[in-house]
mmCIF file of C-alpha atoms and ligand atoms in Angstrom:
data_model
loop_
_atom_site.group_PDB
_atom_site.id
_atom_site.type_symbol
_atom_site.label_atom_id
_atom_site.label_comp_id
_atom_site.label_asym_id
_atom_site.label_seq_id
_atom_site.Cartn_x
_atom_site.Cartn_y
_atom_site.Cartn_z
ATOM 1 C CA MET G 1 26.399 -47.611 -42.612
ATOM 2 C CA ASP G 2 26.409 -49.565 -45.890
ATOM 3 C CA GLU G 3 29.598 -49.107 -47.787
ATOM 4 C CA ILE G 4 29.338 -49.072 -52.003
ATOM 5 C CA VAL G 5 32.131 -51.105 -53.647
ATOM 6 C CA THR G 6 32.784 -50.571 -57.128
ATOM 7 C CA ARG G 7 35.135 -52.715 -58.992
ATOM 8 C CA PRO G 8 37.612 -50.977 -61.491
ATOM 9 C CA ASN G 9 36.559 -50.163 -64.832
ATOM 10 C CA ILE G 10 38.431 -51.922 -67.442
ATOM 11 C CA LYS G 11 37.399 -49.648 -70.271
ATOM 12 C CA ASP G 12 38.811 -46.571 -68.678
ATOM 13 C CA GLU G 13 42.164 -48.547 -68.105
ATOM 14 C CA ILE G 14 42.778 -49.377 -71.366
ATOM 15 C CA LYS G 15 41.682 -45.999 -73.002
ATOM 16 C CA VAL G 16 44.823 -44.079 -71.492
ATOM 17 C CA GLU G 17 46.809 -43.001 -74.277
ATOM 18 C CA ARG G 18 50.012 -41.001 -74.797
ATOM 19 C CA PRO G 19 49.440 -37.386 -76.173
ATOM 20 C CA ARG G 20 50.368 -36.963 -79.917
ATOM 21 C CA LEU G 21 53.557 -35.472 -80.602
ATOM 22 C CA HIS G 22 53.929 -32.535 -83.191
ATOM 23 C CA LYS G 23 56.652 -32.153 -85.586
ATOM 24 C CA VAL G 24 58.778 -28.719 -85.958
ATOM 25 C CA ILE G 25 59.503 -28.566 -89.915
ATOM 26 C CA LEU G 26 62.012 -25.946 -91.585
ATOM 27 C CA VAL G 27 60.875 -24.573 -94.704
ATOM 28 C CA ASN G 28 63.658 -23.703 -97.315
ATOM 29 C CA ASP G 29 63.459 -20.135 -98.770
ATOM 30 C CA ASP G 30 65.859 -18.247 -101.227
ATOM 31 C CA TYR G 31 66.860 -15.564 -99.121
ATOM 32 C CA THR G 32 67.634 -16.376 -95.071
ATOM 33 C CA PRO G 33 71.393 -17.055 -95.064
ATOM 34 C CA ARG G 34 72.406 -20.686 -94.323
ATOM 35 C CA GLU G 35 74.695 -19.522 -91.593
ATOM 36 C CA PHE G 36 71.962 -17.707 -89.892
ATOM 37 C CA VAL G 37 69.574 -21.108 -90.155
ATOM 38 C CA VAL G 38 72.181 -22.797 -88.400
ATOM 39 C CA THR G 39 72.305 -20.332 -85.842
ATOM 40 C CA VAL G 40 68.508 -20.302 -84.884
ATOM 41 C CA LEU G 41 68.629 -24.145 -85.076
ATOM 42 C CA LYS G 42 71.402 -24.416 -82.810
ATOM 43 C CA ALA G 43 69.966 -21.477 -80.178
ATOM 44 C CA VAL G 44 66.063 -22.758 -80.237
ATOM 45 C CA PHE G 45 66.398 -26.395 -80.640
ATOM 46 C CA ARG G 46 70.030 -26.912 -78.708
ATOM 47 C CA MET G 47 71.581 -28.654 -81.484
ATOM 48 C CA SER G 48 75.414 -28.961 -82.652
ATOM 49 C CA GLU G 49 76.900 -27.139 -85.387
ATOM 50 C CA ASP G 50 76.847 -30.582 -87.148
ATOM 51 C CA GLN G 51 73.372 -31.485 -86.436
ATOM 52 C CA ALA G 52 72.108 -27.905 -87.473
ATOM 53 C CA ALA G 53 74.084 -27.965 -90.508
ATOM 54 C CA ARG G 54 72.645 -31.319 -91.772
ATOM 55 C CA VAL G 55 69.063 -30.186 -91.148
ATOM 56 C CA MET G 56 69.501 -26.699 -92.738
ATOM 57 C CA ILE G 57 71.127 -28.422 -95.890
ATOM 58 C CA THR G 58 68.322 -30.865 -96.144
ATOM 59 C CA ALA G 59 65.809 -28.343 -95.823
ATOM 60 C CA HIS G 60 67.699 -26.299 -98.666
ATOM 61 C CA ARG G 61 67.865 -29.370 -101.049
ATOM 62 C CA ARG G 62 64.577 -31.007 -100.496
ATOM 63 C CA GLY G 63 62.143 -28.034 -99.365
ATOM 64 C CA THR G 64 61.503 -28.965 -96.101
ATOM 65 C CA CYS G 65 63.111 -31.110 -93.008
ATOM 66 C CA VAL G 66 62.040 -32.363 -89.927
ATOM 67 C CA VAL G 67 63.734 -30.523 -86.978
ATOM 68 C CA ALA G 68 62.500 -32.618 -83.834
ATOM 69 C CA VAL G 69 59.198 -33.676 -82.365
ATOM 70 C CA PHE G 70 57.510 -32.252 -79.155
ATOM 71 C CA THR G 71 54.258 -32.032 -77.660
ATOM 72 C CA LYS G 72 52.026 -29.622 -79.115
ATOM 73 C CA ASP G 73 52.633 -26.515 -76.958
ATOM 74 C CA VAL G 74 56.239 -27.073 -77.011
ATOM 75 C CA ALA G 75 56.652 -27.554 -80.631
ATOM 76 C CA GLU G 76 54.383 -24.480 -81.334
ATOM 77 C CA THR G 77 56.475 -22.347 -78.944
ATOM 78 C CA LYS G 78 59.954 -22.966 -80.422
ATOM 79 C CA ALA G 79 58.487 -22.614 -84.153
ATOM 80 C CA THR G 80 56.771 -19.211 -83.229
ATOM 81 C CA ASN G 81 60.326 -18.604 -81.384
ATOM 82 C CA ALA G 82 62.507 -19.655 -84.412
ATOM 83 C CA THR G 83 60.238 -17.771 -87.056
ATOM 84 C CA ASP G 84 60.285 -14.668 -84.944
ATOM 85 C CA ALA G 85 64.146 -14.413 -84.849
ATOM 86 C CA GLY G 86 64.391 -14.607 -88.553
ATOM 87 C CA ARG G 87 61.589 -11.996 -88.764
ATOM 88 C CA ARG G 88 63.853 -9.425 -86.234
ATOM 89 C CA GLN G 89 66.762 -9.632 -89.048
ATOM 90 C CA GLY G 90 64.165 -9.149 -91.799
ATOM 91 C CA TYR G 91 64.453 -12.513 -93.228
ATOM 92 C CA PRO G 92 61.665 -14.984 -94.443
ATOM 93 C CA LEU G 93 62.486 -18.132 -92.445
ATOM 94 C CA LEU G 94 59.608 -20.133 -91.614
ATOM 95 C CA PHE G 95 59.093 -22.974 -88.960
ATOM 96 C CA THR G 96 55.778 -25.021 -88.939
ATOM 97 C CA THR G 97 54.239 -27.742 -87.074
ATOM 98 C CA GLU G 98 51.908 -30.783 -87.826
ATOM 99 C CA PRO G 99 50.908 -33.490 -85.514
ATOM 100 C CA GLU G 100 52.941 -37.066 -85.912
ATOM 101 C CA GLU G 101 50.703 -39.789 -87.562
HETATM 102 N N1 TYC B 201 68.277 -21.780 -99.368
HETATM 103 C C1 TYC B 201 68.688 -20.635 -98.222
HETATM 104 C C2 TYC B 201 69.847 -19.781 -98.961
HETATM 105 O O1 TYC B 201 70.679 -20.396 -100.113
HETATM 106 C C3 TYC B 201 69.426 -21.352 -97.175
HETATM 107 C C4 TYC B 201 68.175 -21.790 -96.341
HETATM 108 C C5 TYC B 201 68.211 -23.384 -95.969
HETATM 109 C C6 TYC B 201 66.843 -20.981 -95.948
HETATM 110 C C7 TYC B 201 67.135 -23.588 -95.526
HETATM 111 C C8 TYC B 201 66.057 -21.557 -95.272
HETATM 112 O O2 TYC B 201 64.977 -23.645 -94.035
HETATM 113 C C9 TYC B 201 66.358 -23.219 -94.980
HETATM 114 N N2 TYC B 201 70.689 -19.056 -98.558
#
């Protein structure tokens, strides 16, 4: 039986790319208590008290703060869970996501 031998396709080899990462962004508002924002950051994003306080105060002062980067699915799940935690307490706390450049 004849055997068909193919050479490796160089184009395919160099076209492999890492999946783009997505940022989770914390958005400031006038109503959610600071301590509650810190509690959510610690619970959902496994931050220390210090890290969480720094991210919260940056969003408070500048309007937004990047919390962390994840694959798209993880970023969206964490943003939804963190936003829902605020909503359950009646707060307008908002986490959004966007692709990294
Ligand atoms: N601005 C809020 C306050 O003064 C605290 C806060 C910080 C809320 C960051 C949301 O993303 C936020 N109580």
